[in-house]
Structure formats: structure tokens, C-alpha cells
Short mmCIF file of N, CA and C in Angstrom, two decimals:
data_model
loop_
_atom_site.label_atom_id
_atom_site.label_comp_id
_atom_site.label_asym_id
_atom_site.label_seq_id
_atom_site.Cartn_x
_atom_site.Cartn_y
_atom_site.Cartn_z
N UNK N 597 9.07 2.90 -13.96
CA UNK N 597 8.26 2.40 -12.86
C UNK N 597 8.76 2.96 -11.54
N UNK N 598 10.05 3.05 -11.33
CA UNK N 598 10.52 3.40 -10.00
C UNK N 598 10.50 4.88 -9.69
N UNK N 599 9.86 5.70 -10.58
CA UNK N 599 9.54 7.05 -10.13
C UNK N 599 8.48 6.94 -9.04
N UNK N 600 7.83 5.77 -8.93
CA UNK N 600 6.87 5.48 -7.88
C UNK N 600 7.55 5.57 -6.52
N UNK N 601 8.82 5.18 -6.42
CA UNK N 601 9.56 5.27 -5.16
C UNK N 601 9.65 6.73 -4.72
N UNK N 602 10.00 7.60 -5.63
CA UNK N 602 10.09 9.02 -5.30
C UNK N 602 8.77 9.58 -4.83
N UNK N 603 7.70 9.21 -5.51
CA UNK N 603 6.36 9.67 -5.13
C UNK N 603 6.00 9.13 -3.76
N UNK N 604 6.27 7.86 -3.50
CA UNK N 604 5.95 7.26 -2.20
C UNK N 604 6.75 7.95 -1.09
N UNK N 605 8.03 8.20 -1.33
CA UNK N 605 8.84 8.87 -0.31
C UNK N 605 8.34 10.28 -0.04
N UNK N 606 7.96 11.00 -1.09
CA UNK N 606 7.42 12.35 -0.92
C UNK N 606 6.13 12.32 -0.12
N UNK N 607 5.27 11.35 -0.42
CA UNK N 607 4.00 11.20 0.29
C UNK N 607 4.25 10.91 1.76
N UNK N 608 5.18 9.98 2.04
CA UNK N 608 5.51 9.65 3.43
C UNK N 608 6.10 10.85 4.15
N UNK N 609 6.99 11.57 3.49
CA UNK N 609 7.61 12.74 4.10
C UNK N 609 6.54 13.77 4.47
N UNK N 610 5.62 14.05 3.54
CA UNK N 610 4.56 15.03 3.80
C UNK N 610 3.64 14.55 4.93
N UNK N 611 3.25 13.29 4.90
CA UNK N 611 2.34 12.77 5.93
C UNK N 611 2.99 12.76 7.31
N UNK N 612 4.23 12.29 7.38
CA UNK N 612 4.93 12.26 8.67
C UNK N 612 5.12 13.67 9.21
N UNK N 613 5.33 14.62 8.31
CA UNK N 613 5.46 16.02 8.73
C UNK N 613 4.17 16.56 9.33
N UNK N 614 3.04 15.93 8.96
CA UNK N 614 1.74 16.32 9.53
C UNK N 614 1.37 15.45 10.73
N UNK N 615 2.29 14.57 11.13
CA UNK N 615 2.05 13.73 12.30
C UNK N 615 1.24 12.47 12.01
N UNK N 616 1.19 12.05 10.74
CA UNK N 616 0.37 10.90 10.34
C UNK N 616 1.23 9.89 9.59
N UNK N 617 1.08 8.61 9.92
CA UNK N 617 1.71 7.56 9.13
C UNK N 617 0.70 7.18 8.05
N UNK N 618 1.08 7.28 6.76
CA UNK N 618 0.12 6.94 5.70
C UNK N 618 -0.35 5.49 5.82
N UNK N 619 -1.62 5.27 5.51
CA UNK N 619 -2.16 3.92 5.50
C UNK N 619 -1.55 3.14 4.34
N UNK N 620 -1.54 1.81 4.43
CA UNK N 620 -1.03 1.01 3.31
C UNK N 620 -1.70 1.41 2.00
N UNK N 621 -0.91 1.37 0.95
CA UNK N 621 -1.30 1.85 -0.36
C UNK N 621 -0.99 0.79 -1.40
N UNK N 622 -1.85 0.70 -2.42
CA UNK N 622 -1.56 -0.18 -3.55
C UNK N 622 -1.67 0.64 -4.83
N UNK N 623 -0.73 0.42 -5.72
CA UNK N 623 -0.75 1.02 -7.06
C UNK N 623 -0.90 -0.13 -8.05
N UNK N 624 -1.85 0.01 -8.98
CA UNK N 624 -2.06 -1.03 -9.97
C UNK N 624 -1.56 -0.57 -11.33
N UNK N 625 -0.94 -1.51 -12.04
CA UNK N 625 -0.47 -1.20 -13.38
C UNK N 625 -1.02 -2.22 -14.37
N UNK N 626 -1.45 -1.73 -15.52
CA UNK N 626 -1.92 -2.59 -16.60
C UNK N 626 -1.09 -2.22 -17.82
N UNK N 627 -0.40 -3.19 -18.36
CA UNK N 627 0.49 -2.98 -19.50
C UNK N 627 1.46 -1.82 -19.25
N UNK N 628 1.99 -1.77 -18.04
CA UNK N 628 2.98 -0.75 -17.68
C UNK N 628 2.41 0.61 -17.34
N UNK N 629 1.09 0.79 -17.44
CA UNK N 629 0.46 2.07 -17.15
C UNK N 629 -0.23 2.04 -15.79
N UNK N 630 -0.05 3.11 -15.04
CA UNK N 630 -0.67 3.21 -13.74
C UNK N 630 -2.18 3.35 -13.91
N UNK N 631 -2.93 2.45 -13.28
CA UNK N 631 -4.39 2.49 -13.30
C UNK N 631 -4.87 3.45 -12.23
N UNK N 632 -4.25 3.40 -11.08
CA UNK N 632 -4.65 4.27 -10.00
C UNK N 632 -4.06 3.84 -8.68
N UNK N 633 -4.46 4.54 -7.64
CA UNK N 633 -3.99 4.30 -6.28
C UNK N 633 -5.18 3.95 -5.41
N UNK N 634 -4.96 3.12 -4.43
CA UNK N 634 -6.00 2.79 -3.46
C UNK N 634 -5.36 2.70 -2.08
N UNK N 635 -5.96 3.43 -1.13
CA UNK N 635 -5.50 3.39 0.25
C UNK N 635 -6.47 2.54 1.04
N UNK N 636 -5.94 1.79 1.98
CA UNK N 636 -6.77 0.90 2.78
C UNK N 636 -7.79 1.71 3.58
N UNK N 637 -8.93 1.09 3.80
CA UNK N 637 -10.00 1.73 4.59
C UNK N 637 -9.56 1.82 6.05
N UNK N 638 -10.25 2.63 6.87
CA UNK N 638 -9.94 2.64 8.31
C UNK N 638 -10.08 1.22 8.87
N UNK N 639 -9.14 0.83 9.70
CA UNK N 639 -9.08 -0.56 10.18
C UNK N 639 -9.08 -0.63 11.70
N UNK N 640 -9.52 -1.79 12.20
CA UNK N 640 -9.42 -2.11 13.62
C UNK N 640 -8.27 -3.08 13.79
N UNK N 641 -7.50 -2.93 14.85
CA UNK N 641 -6.35 -3.79 15.12
C UNK N 641 -6.78 -5.26 15.11
N UNK N 642 -5.94 -6.10 14.52
CA UNK N 642 -6.19 -7.55 14.53
C UNK N 642 -6.62 -8.06 13.16
N UNK N 643 -7.58 -8.97 13.16
CA UNK N 643 -8.01 -9.64 11.93
C UNK N 643 -8.57 -8.67 10.89
N UNK N 644 -9.17 -7.57 11.32
CA UNK N 644 -9.71 -6.61 10.37
C UNK N 644 -8.61 -6.02 9.49
N UNK N 645 -7.41 -5.89 10.05
CA UNK N 645 -6.28 -5.36 9.27
C UNK N 645 -5.94 -6.34 8.15
N UNK N 646 -5.87 -7.62 8.47
CA UNK N 646 -5.57 -8.63 7.45
C UNK N 646 -6.60 -8.56 6.34
N UNK N 647 -7.88 -8.53 6.70
CA UNK N 647 -8.94 -8.48 5.69
C UNK N 647 -8.87 -7.19 4.89
N UNK N 648 -8.72 -6.07 5.57
CA UNK N 648 -8.70 -4.78 4.89
C UNK N 648 -7.56 -4.63 3.91
N UNK N 649 -6.38 -5.08 4.28
CA UNK N 649 -5.24 -4.99 3.37
C UNK N 649 -5.39 -6.00 2.23
N UNK N 650 -5.82 -7.21 2.53
CA UNK N 650 -6.01 -8.22 1.48
C UNK N 650 -7.04 -7.77 0.46
N UNK N 651 -8.07 -7.04 0.92
CA UNK N 651 -9.12 -6.56 0.01
C UNK N 651 -8.61 -5.54 -1.00
N UNK N 652 -7.44 -4.94 -0.76
CA UNK N 652 -6.86 -4.04 -1.76
C UNK N 652 -6.72 -4.74 -3.10
N UNK N 653 -6.52 -6.05 -3.05
CA UNK N 653 -6.32 -6.85 -4.27
C UNK N 653 -7.54 -6.85 -5.18
N UNK N 654 -8.72 -6.59 -4.64
CA UNK N 654 -9.93 -6.63 -5.47
C UNK N 654 -9.85 -5.70 -6.67
N UNK N 655 -9.32 -4.51 -6.46
CA UNK N 655 -9.21 -3.54 -7.56
C UNK N 655 -8.24 -4.04 -8.61
N UNK N 656 -7.10 -4.57 -8.18
CA UNK N 656 -6.11 -5.09 -9.14
C UNK N 656 -6.70 -6.24 -9.94
N UNK N 657 -7.38 -7.15 -9.26
CA UNK N 657 -7.97 -8.30 -9.93
C UNK N 657 -9.06 -7.85 -10.90
N UNK N 658 -9.90 -6.91 -10.49
CA UNK N 658 -10.98 -6.43 -11.35
C UNK N 658 -10.45 -5.67 -12.56
N UNK N 659 -9.30 -5.00 -12.40
CA UNK N 659 -8.71 -4.24 -13.50
C UNK N 659 -7.87 -5.11 -14.42
N UNK N 660 -7.64 -6.37 -14.04
CA UNK N 660 -6.76 -7.22 -14.83
C UNK N 660 -5.32 -6.74 -14.77
N UNK N 661 -4.91 -6.24 -13.60
CA UNK N 661 -3.56 -5.71 -13.44
C UNK N 661 -2.52 -6.79 -13.70
N UNK N 662 -1.44 -6.39 -14.35
CA UNK N 662 -0.35 -7.34 -14.53
C UNK N 662 0.81 -7.05 -13.59
N UNK N 663 0.75 -5.89 -12.92
CA UNK N 663 1.73 -5.55 -11.90
C UNK N 663 1.01 -4.77 -10.80
N UNK N 664 1.45 -4.96 -9.58
CA UNK N 664 0.97 -4.15 -8.46
C UNK N 664 2.16 -3.74 -7.62
N UNK N 665 2.03 -2.60 -6.99
CA UNK N 665 3.02 -2.13 -6.05
C UNK N 665 2.28 -1.85 -4.75
N UNK N 666 2.74 -2.43 -3.67
CA UNK N 666 2.18 -2.17 -2.34
C UNK N 666 3.21 -1.39 -1.56
N UNK N 667 2.75 -0.41 -0.78
CA UNK N 667 3.63 0.37 0.08
C UNK N 667 3.04 0.39 1.49
N UNK N 668 3.89 0.20 2.49
CA UNK N 668 3.45 0.20 3.89
C UNK N 668 4.63 0.49 4.79
N UNK N 669 4.31 0.88 6.01
CA UNK N 669 5.34 1.17 7.01
C UNK N 669 5.46 -0.04 7.93
N UNK N 670 6.68 -0.50 8.16
CA UNK N 670 6.95 -1.71 8.94
C UNK N 670 6.26 -1.71 10.30
N UNK N 671 6.54 -0.73 11.12
CA UNK N 671 6.03 -0.69 12.49
C UNK N 671 4.51 -0.58 12.50
N UNK N 672 3.96 0.27 11.66
CA UNK N 672 2.52 0.51 11.62
C UNK N 672 1.75 -0.77 11.30
N UNK N 673 2.14 -1.48 10.26
CA UNK N 673 1.41 -2.69 9.86
C UNK N 673 1.65 -3.82 10.86
N UNK N 674 2.88 -3.98 11.32
CA UNK N 674 3.14 -5.05 12.30
C UNK N 674 2.32 -4.83 13.56
N UNK N 675 2.27 -3.60 14.04
CA UNK N 675 1.50 -3.31 15.25
C UNK N 675 0.00 -3.56 15.01
N UNK N 676 -0.51 -3.08 13.89
CA UNK N 676 -1.94 -3.26 13.60
C UNK N 676 -2.31 -4.73 13.42
N UNK N 677 -1.38 -5.51 12.88
CA UNK N 677 -1.63 -6.95 12.68
C UNK N 677 -1.29 -7.77 13.91
N UNK N 678 -0.81 -7.10 14.96
CA UNK N 678 -0.39 -7.76 16.20
C UNK N 678 0.70 -8.80 15.94
N UNK N 679 1.70 -8.39 15.16
CA UNK N 679 2.84 -9.23 14.81
C UNK N 679 4.12 -8.61 15.36
N UNK N 680 5.15 -9.43 15.55
CA UNK N 680 6.45 -8.84 15.92
C UNK N 680 6.99 -8.03 14.74
N UNK N 681 7.77 -7.02 15.06
CA UNK N 681 8.38 -6.20 14.02
C UNK N 681 9.58 -6.94 13.48
N UNK N 682 9.56 -7.20 12.18
CA UNK N 682 10.65 -7.91 11.52
C UNK N 682 11.23 -6.97 10.46
N UNK N 683 12.54 -6.86 10.44
CA UNK N 683 13.18 -6.00 9.46
C UNK N 683 13.39 -4.61 10.02
N UNK N 684 13.91 -3.72 9.19
CA UNK N 684 14.19 -2.37 9.66
C UNK N 684 12.91 -1.63 10.03
N UNK N 685 12.99 -0.83 11.10
CA UNK N 685 11.86 0.00 11.51
C UNK N 685 12.43 1.26 12.15
N UNK N 686 11.94 2.42 11.82
CA UNK N 686 10.90 2.66 10.85
C UNK N 686 11.42 2.42 9.43
N UNK N 687 10.49 2.03 8.56
CA UNK N 687 10.88 1.69 7.20
C UNK N 687 9.67 1.74 6.27
N UNK N 688 9.85 2.39 5.14
CA UNK N 688 8.87 2.35 4.07
C UNK N 688 9.19 1.11 3.25
N UNK N 689 8.23 0.21 3.14
CA UNK N 689 8.41 -1.01 2.35
C UNK N 689 7.62 -0.88 1.07
N UNK N 690 8.19 -1.36 -0.01
CA UNK N 690 7.46 -1.40 -1.28
C UNK N 690 7.73 -2.75 -1.91
N UNK N 691 6.67 -3.38 -2.40
CA UNK N 691 6.84 -4.64 -3.09
C UNK N 691 6.24 -4.50 -4.48
N UNK N 692 7.02 -4.87 -5.46
CA UNK N 692 6.56 -4.92 -6.85
C UNK N 692 6.23 -6.38 -7.11
N UNK N 693 4.98 -6.63 -7.50
CA UNK N 693 4.54 -8.01 -7.71
C UNK N 693 3.92 -8.19 -9.09
N UNK N 694 4.19 -9.35 -9.66
CA UNK N 694 3.55 -9.79 -10.90
C UNK N 694 3.05 -11.21 -10.64
N UNK N 695 2.43 -11.79 -11.64
CA UNK N 695 1.97 -13.18 -11.50
C UNK N 695 3.13 -14.13 -11.22
N UNK N 696 4.33 -13.75 -11.66
CA UNK N 696 5.49 -14.62 -11.55
C UNK N 696 6.26 -14.50 -10.24
N UNK N 697 5.90 -13.53 -9.40
CA UNK N 697 6.61 -13.37 -8.14
C UNK N 697 6.66 -11.92 -7.71
N UNK N 698 7.47 -11.66 -6.69
CA UNK N 698 7.57 -10.30 -6.18
C UNK N 698 9.00 -9.97 -5.75
N UNK N 699 9.26 -8.67 -5.67
CA UNK N 699 10.55 -8.17 -5.18
C UNK N 699 10.24 -7.14 -4.10
N UNK N 700 10.83 -7.34 -2.93
CA UNK N 700 10.65 -6.44 -1.80
C UNK N 700 11.77 -5.40 -1.81
N UNK N 701 11.37 -4.14 -1.69
CA UNK N 701 12.32 -3.02 -1.58
C UNK N 701 12.04 -2.36 -0.24
N UNK N 702 13.10 -2.07 0.51
CA UNK N 702 12.93 -1.43 1.82
C UNK N 702 13.71 -0.13 1.86
N UNK N 703 13.08 0.89 2.42
CA UNK N 703 13.67 2.21 2.51
C UNK N 703 13.62 2.67 3.97
N UNK N 704 14.63 2.25 4.75
CA UNK N 704 14.65 2.61 6.18
C UNK N 704 14.91 4.11 6.36
N UNK N 705 14.47 4.60 7.47
CA UNK N 705 14.70 6.00 7.80
C UNK N 705 14.76 6.15 9.31
N UNK N 706 15.37 7.24 9.72
CA UNK N 706 15.29 7.62 11.13
C UNK N 706 14.38 8.84 11.17
N UNK N 707 13.82 9.09 12.33
CA UNK N 707 12.86 10.19 12.46
C UNK N 707 13.49 11.37 13.19
N UNK N 708 13.38 12.52 12.57
CA UNK N 708 13.84 13.76 13.19
C UNK N 708 12.60 14.52 13.66
N UNK N 709 12.47 14.74 14.96
CA UNK N 709 11.31 15.41 15.53
C UNK N 709 11.24 16.85 15.03
N UNK N 710 10.09 17.23 14.45
CA UNK N 710 9.87 18.60 14.00
C UNK N 710 9.11 19.39 15.06
N UNK N 711 8.04 18.78 15.59
CA UNK N 711 7.24 19.44 16.62
C UNK N 711 6.35 18.41 17.30
N UNK N 712 5.79 18.82 18.43
CA UNK N 712 4.86 17.96 19.16
C UNK N 712 3.64 18.81 19.51
N UNK N 713 2.46 18.26 19.21
CA UNK N 713 1.22 18.98 19.51
C UNK N 713 0.93 18.91 21.01
N UNK N 714 0.04 19.77 21.51
CA UNK N 714 -0.34 19.71 22.94
C UNK N 714 -0.92 18.34 23.31
N UNK N 715 -1.52 17.64 22.32
CA UNK N 715 -2.09 16.31 22.58
C UNK N 715 -1.03 15.21 22.56
N UNK N 716 0.20 15.57 22.21
CA UNK N 716 1.27 14.57 22.19
C UNK N 716 1.61 14.00 20.82
N UNK N 717 0.90 14.44 19.77
CA UNK N 717 1.21 13.94 18.42
C UNK N 717 2.52 14.54 17.94
N UNK N 718 3.37 13.71 17.35
CA UNK N 718 4.67 14.17 16.88
C UNK N 718 4.68 14.32 15.37
N UNK N 719 5.20 15.44 14.90
CA UNK N 719 5.48 15.64 13.49
C UNK N 719 6.95 15.35 13.30
N UNK N 720 7.27 14.49 12.36
CA UNK N 720 8.66 14.11 12.15
C UNK N 720 9.03 14.25 10.68
N UNK N 721 10.32 14.33 10.44
CA UNK N 721 10.87 14.32 9.08
C UNK N 721 11.69 13.04 8.95
N UNK N 722 11.43 12.25 7.92
CA UNK N 722 12.26 11.06 7.74
C UNK N 722 13.64 11.44 7.22
N UNK N 723 14.65 10.83 7.78
CA UNK N 723 16.02 10.97 7.29
C UNK N 723 16.32 9.63 6.63
N UNK N 724 16.17 9.57 5.29
CA UNK N 724 16.28 8.30 4.56
C UNK N 724 17.69 7.76 4.66
N UNK N 725 17.81 6.52 5.10
CA UNK N 725 19.10 5.83 5.23
C UNK N 725 19.33 4.99 3.99
N UNK N 726 20.54 4.47 3.82
CA UNK N 726 20.81 3.63 2.65
C UNK N 726 19.87 2.42 2.62
N UNK N 727 19.36 2.14 1.44
CA UNK N 727 18.42 1.02 1.27
C UNK N 727 19.19 -0.28 1.07
N UNK N 728 18.74 -1.36 1.72
CA UNK N 728 19.35 -2.66 1.44
C UNK N 728 19.03 -3.10 0.02
N UNK N 729 19.73 -4.09 -0.46
CA UNK N 729 19.50 -4.59 -1.82
C UNK N 729 18.07 -5.12 -1.94
N UNK N 730 17.46 -4.97 -3.13
CA UNK N 730 16.13 -5.54 -3.35
C UNK N 730 16.15 -7.04 -3.06
N UNK N 731 15.03 -7.55 -2.54
CA UNK N 731 14.93 -8.95 -2.14
C UNK N 731 13.91 -9.69 -3.00
N UNK N 732 14.35 -10.36 -4.07
CA UNK N 732 13.39 -11.17 -4.85
C UNK N 732 12.78 -12.24 -3.95
N UNK N 733 11.46 -12.32 -3.94
CA UNK N 733 10.78 -13.30 -3.09
C UNK N 733 10.88 -13.00 -1.62
N UNK N 734 11.25 -11.76 -1.25
CA UNK N 734 11.42 -11.39 0.16
C UNK N 734 10.19 -11.68 0.99
N UNK N 735 10.41 -12.01 2.26
CA UNK N 735 9.31 -12.35 3.17
C UNK N 735 8.42 -11.13 3.39
N UNK N 736 7.12 -11.35 3.26
CA UNK N 736 6.13 -10.30 3.45
C UNK N 736 5.26 -10.62 4.65
N UNK N 737 4.76 -9.59 5.33
CA UNK N 737 3.81 -9.83 6.42
C UNK N 737 2.57 -10.48 5.81
N UNK N 738 1.87 -11.32 6.57
CA UNK N 738 0.74 -12.08 6.01
C UNK N 738 -0.30 -11.23 5.27
N UNK N 739 -0.63 -10.06 5.78
CA UNK N 739 -1.65 -9.22 5.13
C UNK N 739 -1.20 -8.80 3.73
N UNK N 740 0.05 -8.39 3.60
CA UNK N 740 0.57 -7.97 2.30
C UNK N 740 0.70 -9.19 1.38
N UNK N 741 1.16 -10.32 1.92
CA UNK N 741 1.28 -11.54 1.10
C UNK N 741 -0.09 -11.94 0.55
N UNK N 742 -1.13 -11.86 1.38
CA UNK N 742 -2.47 -12.20 0.91
C UNK N 742 -2.90 -11.26 -0.21
N UNK N 743 -2.63 -9.96 -0.05
CA UNK N 743 -3.00 -9.00 -1.09
C UNK N 743 -2.26 -9.29 -2.39
N UNK N 744 -0.97 -9.62 -2.29
CA UNK N 744 -0.20 -9.97 -3.49
C UNK N 744 -0.82 -11.20 -4.15
N UNK N 745 -1.11 -12.22 -3.37
CA UNK N 745 -1.67 -13.46 -3.93
C UNK N 745 -2.99 -13.22 -4.64
N UNK N 746 -3.87 -12.43 -4.02
CA UNK N 746 -5.21 -12.23 -4.58
C UNK N 746 -5.25 -11.22 -5.73
N UNK N 747 -4.20 -10.43 -5.90
CA UNK N 747 -4.19 -9.40 -6.95
C UNK N 747 -4.31 -9.98 -8.35
N UNK N 748 -3.90 -11.21 -8.51
CA UNK N 748 -3.88 -11.80 -9.85
C UNK N 748 -4.90 -12.93 -10.00
N UNK N 749 -5.85 -13.00 -9.05
CA UNK N 749 -6.93 -13.97 -9.12
C UNK N 749 -8.13 -13.27 -9.75
N UNK N 750 -8.54 -13.69 -10.93
CA UNK N 750 -9.66 -12.99 -11.60
C UNK N 750 -10.91 -12.95 -10.75
N UNK N 751 -11.59 -11.82 -10.81
CA UNK N 751 -12.86 -11.66 -10.10
C UNK N 751 -13.97 -11.95 -11.10
N UNK N 752 -14.84 -12.85 -10.72
CA UNK N 752 -15.98 -13.20 -11.57
C UNK N 752 -17.21 -12.45 -11.06
N UNK N 753 -17.60 -11.40 -11.77
CA UNK N 753 -18.80 -10.66 -11.42
C UNK N 753 -19.75 -10.67 -12.61
N UNK N 754 -21.00 -10.94 -12.35
CA UNK N 754 -22.01 -10.93 -13.41
C UNK N 754 -22.50 -9.49 -13.56
N UNK N 755 -21.65 -8.67 -14.17
CA UNK N 755 -21.96 -7.26 -14.34
C UNK N 755 -21.23 -6.78 -15.60
N UNK N 756 -21.84 -5.86 -16.36
CA UNK N 756 -21.17 -5.40 -17.59
C UNK N 756 -19.87 -4.63 -17.34
N UNK N 757 -19.70 -4.07 -16.14
CA UNK N 757 -18.49 -3.32 -15.80
C UNK N 757 -17.95 -3.78 -14.45
N UNK N 758 -17.29 -4.96 -14.42
CA UNK N 758 -16.81 -5.48 -13.13
C UNK N 758 -15.83 -4.53 -12.44
N UNK N 759 -15.00 -3.84 -13.19
CA UNK N 759 -14.04 -2.91 -12.59
C UNK N 759 -14.79 -1.75 -11.93
N UNK N 760 -15.71 -1.14 -12.66
CA UNK N 760 -16.47 -0.01 -12.14
C UNK N 760 -17.26 -0.36 -10.89
N UNK N 761 -17.93 -1.51 -10.90
CA UNK N 761 -18.72 -1.90 -9.74
C UNK N 761 -17.81 -2.22 -8.55
N UNK N 762 -16.63 -2.77 -8.80
CA UNK N 762 -15.68 -3.04 -7.72
C UNK N 762 -15.21 -1.73 -7.09
N UNK N 763 -14.92 -0.73 -7.91
CA UNK N 763 -14.51 0.58 -7.41
C UNK N 763 -15.60 1.16 -6.52
N UNK N 764 -16.83 1.15 -7.00
CA UNK N 764 -17.94 1.72 -6.24
C UNK N 764 -18.11 0.99 -4.90
N UNK N 765 -18.11 -0.33 -4.93
CA UNK N 765 -18.29 -1.10 -3.70
C UNK N 765 -17.18 -0.83 -2.69
N UNK N 766 -15.94 -0.74 -3.19
CA UNK N 766 -14.82 -0.50 -2.28
C UNK N 766 -14.86 0.92 -1.70
N UNK N 767 -15.24 1.89 -2.51
CA UNK N 767 -15.38 3.25 -1.99
C UNK N 767 -16.47 3.30 -0.92
N UNK N 768 -17.56 2.57 -1.13
CA UNK N 768 -18.62 2.51 -0.12
C UNK N 768 -18.13 1.89 1.18
N UNK N 769 -17.14 1.00 1.09
CA UNK N 769 -16.57 0.36 2.28
C UNK N 769 -15.51 1.23 2.96
N UNK N 770 -15.18 2.39 2.38
CA UNK N 770 -14.24 3.31 3.02
C UNK N 770 -12.85 3.37 2.41
N UNK N 771 -12.60 2.60 1.34
CA UNK N 771 -11.31 2.69 0.67
C UNK N 771 -11.25 4.01 -0.10
N UNK N 772 -10.08 4.63 -0.11
CA UNK N 772 -9.90 5.85 -0.89
C UNK N 772 -9.23 5.46 -2.20
N UNK N 773 -9.89 5.77 -3.30
CA UNK N 773 -9.42 5.34 -4.62
C UNK N 773 -9.21 6.56 -5.49
N UNK N 774 -8.08 6.59 -6.18
CA UNK N 774 -7.77 7.65 -7.14
C UNK N 774 -7.36 6.97 -8.44
N UNK N 775 -8.20 7.12 -9.47
CA UNK N 775 -7.93 6.49 -10.75
C UNK N 775 -7.28 7.46 -11.71
N UNK N 776 -6.45 6.94 -12.62
CA UNK N 776 -5.90 7.78 -13.68
C UNK N 776 -7.00 8.07 -14.68
N UNK N 777 -6.81 9.07 -15.51
CA UNK N 777 -7.84 9.45 -16.49
C UNK N 777 -8.25 8.31 -17.39
N UNK N 778 -7.30 7.47 -17.78
CA UNK N 778 -7.61 6.37 -18.69
C UNK N 778 -8.58 5.38 -18.07
N UNK N 779 -8.62 5.29 -16.74
CA UNK N 779 -9.47 4.30 -16.07
C UNK N 779 -10.56 4.95 -15.23
N UNK N 780 -10.66 6.27 -15.24
CA UNK N 780 -11.69 6.93 -14.44
C UNK N 780 -13.07 6.58 -14.97
N UNK N 781 -14.03 6.54 -14.05
CA UNK N 781 -15.40 6.22 -14.44
C UNK N 781 -16.02 7.33 -15.21
#
């Protein structure tokens, strides 16, 4: 499972090098197998962020996921949710959640400036610092906590393919979804 950490760090490194902080991401697992990835839709600061991140849970619930992994950047989500920054920043956070609880993993980093565009955008390289010990039941920002809670709440849809229809509806709302071959439509 924790090869997911390496993939997340590589994704963050590549995105930060392009001057972009990746949007919050959820990975769903069913019986230990990755179902796919979903990135949050474009969001407006404030309540829309809470709703948009919490809605990530719809795919997990529709797929009958037994595990989910959420990844987000401390400063980015706190700022978008209009919350104080709690914990290390900058920091890639990952939470592994099941019906029985969650464990928060934090991967702090410092930023090494690579370049700055004429518009002022900075490309940086993360210098990964030592990670603190995993935190069983660690405190999560409200948007992530809501997504964790809703991930294991069954979705009742009167449709022959609730998972497929959920994927289509979420893609129409702007979520970027990448399914594994076993779960692709």
C-alpha cells in the first residue's frame, strides 16, 4: 500500500516543479486493490472547498471501498478553507482510512526555488524532511474529516450501475477521475 507514498511524493515534486500545488486527491481501494484516483474539482475559497473535498467520498462509497487514502497540502487546504494552518507547512499529508478509523501521515518539506516566471509564479523543488510518526486518529481539517466519514456511507441509487453513474456525474461536475482497468467503464 505505501508505494502510494512514493507516487504521491513524485506527483507533488513534478507539480511543484511546474509551479502548481496539486489539488487534493483521493485513492480508493477495494479488497486491497486500487480502484482509481480522483482529484477535486476546481473550487472557490470557503464553503465550496468543504463541499468539493467532501464530495470525493461519493466515488469511494459508490465503489464499496474498504480503504481510502486522501492526500493534500497543509497550507493550500487551510487557506482555501479559511482555517488557521495547523501542523507542519509546507507538508504533504496523507490519511489512510477504513471503516474502523484513520491514520494520518505527514511528509513535511522545505521549498527550494527553481525559477520564477515573469508573472511571479514560482517553480520549487521539495526538500523532504524527516516525517513525524504516523498519528492514529490524528486531527484532520474539517473538509478531509467529512470526506473520510462519508467514504464508507453507502450510496443508494436506483440505477443498475451506481458506481458508473457516480463517476459520470462527478466528471460532469469537474472532478478528474482515473480508474484502474479492473474498474474502468
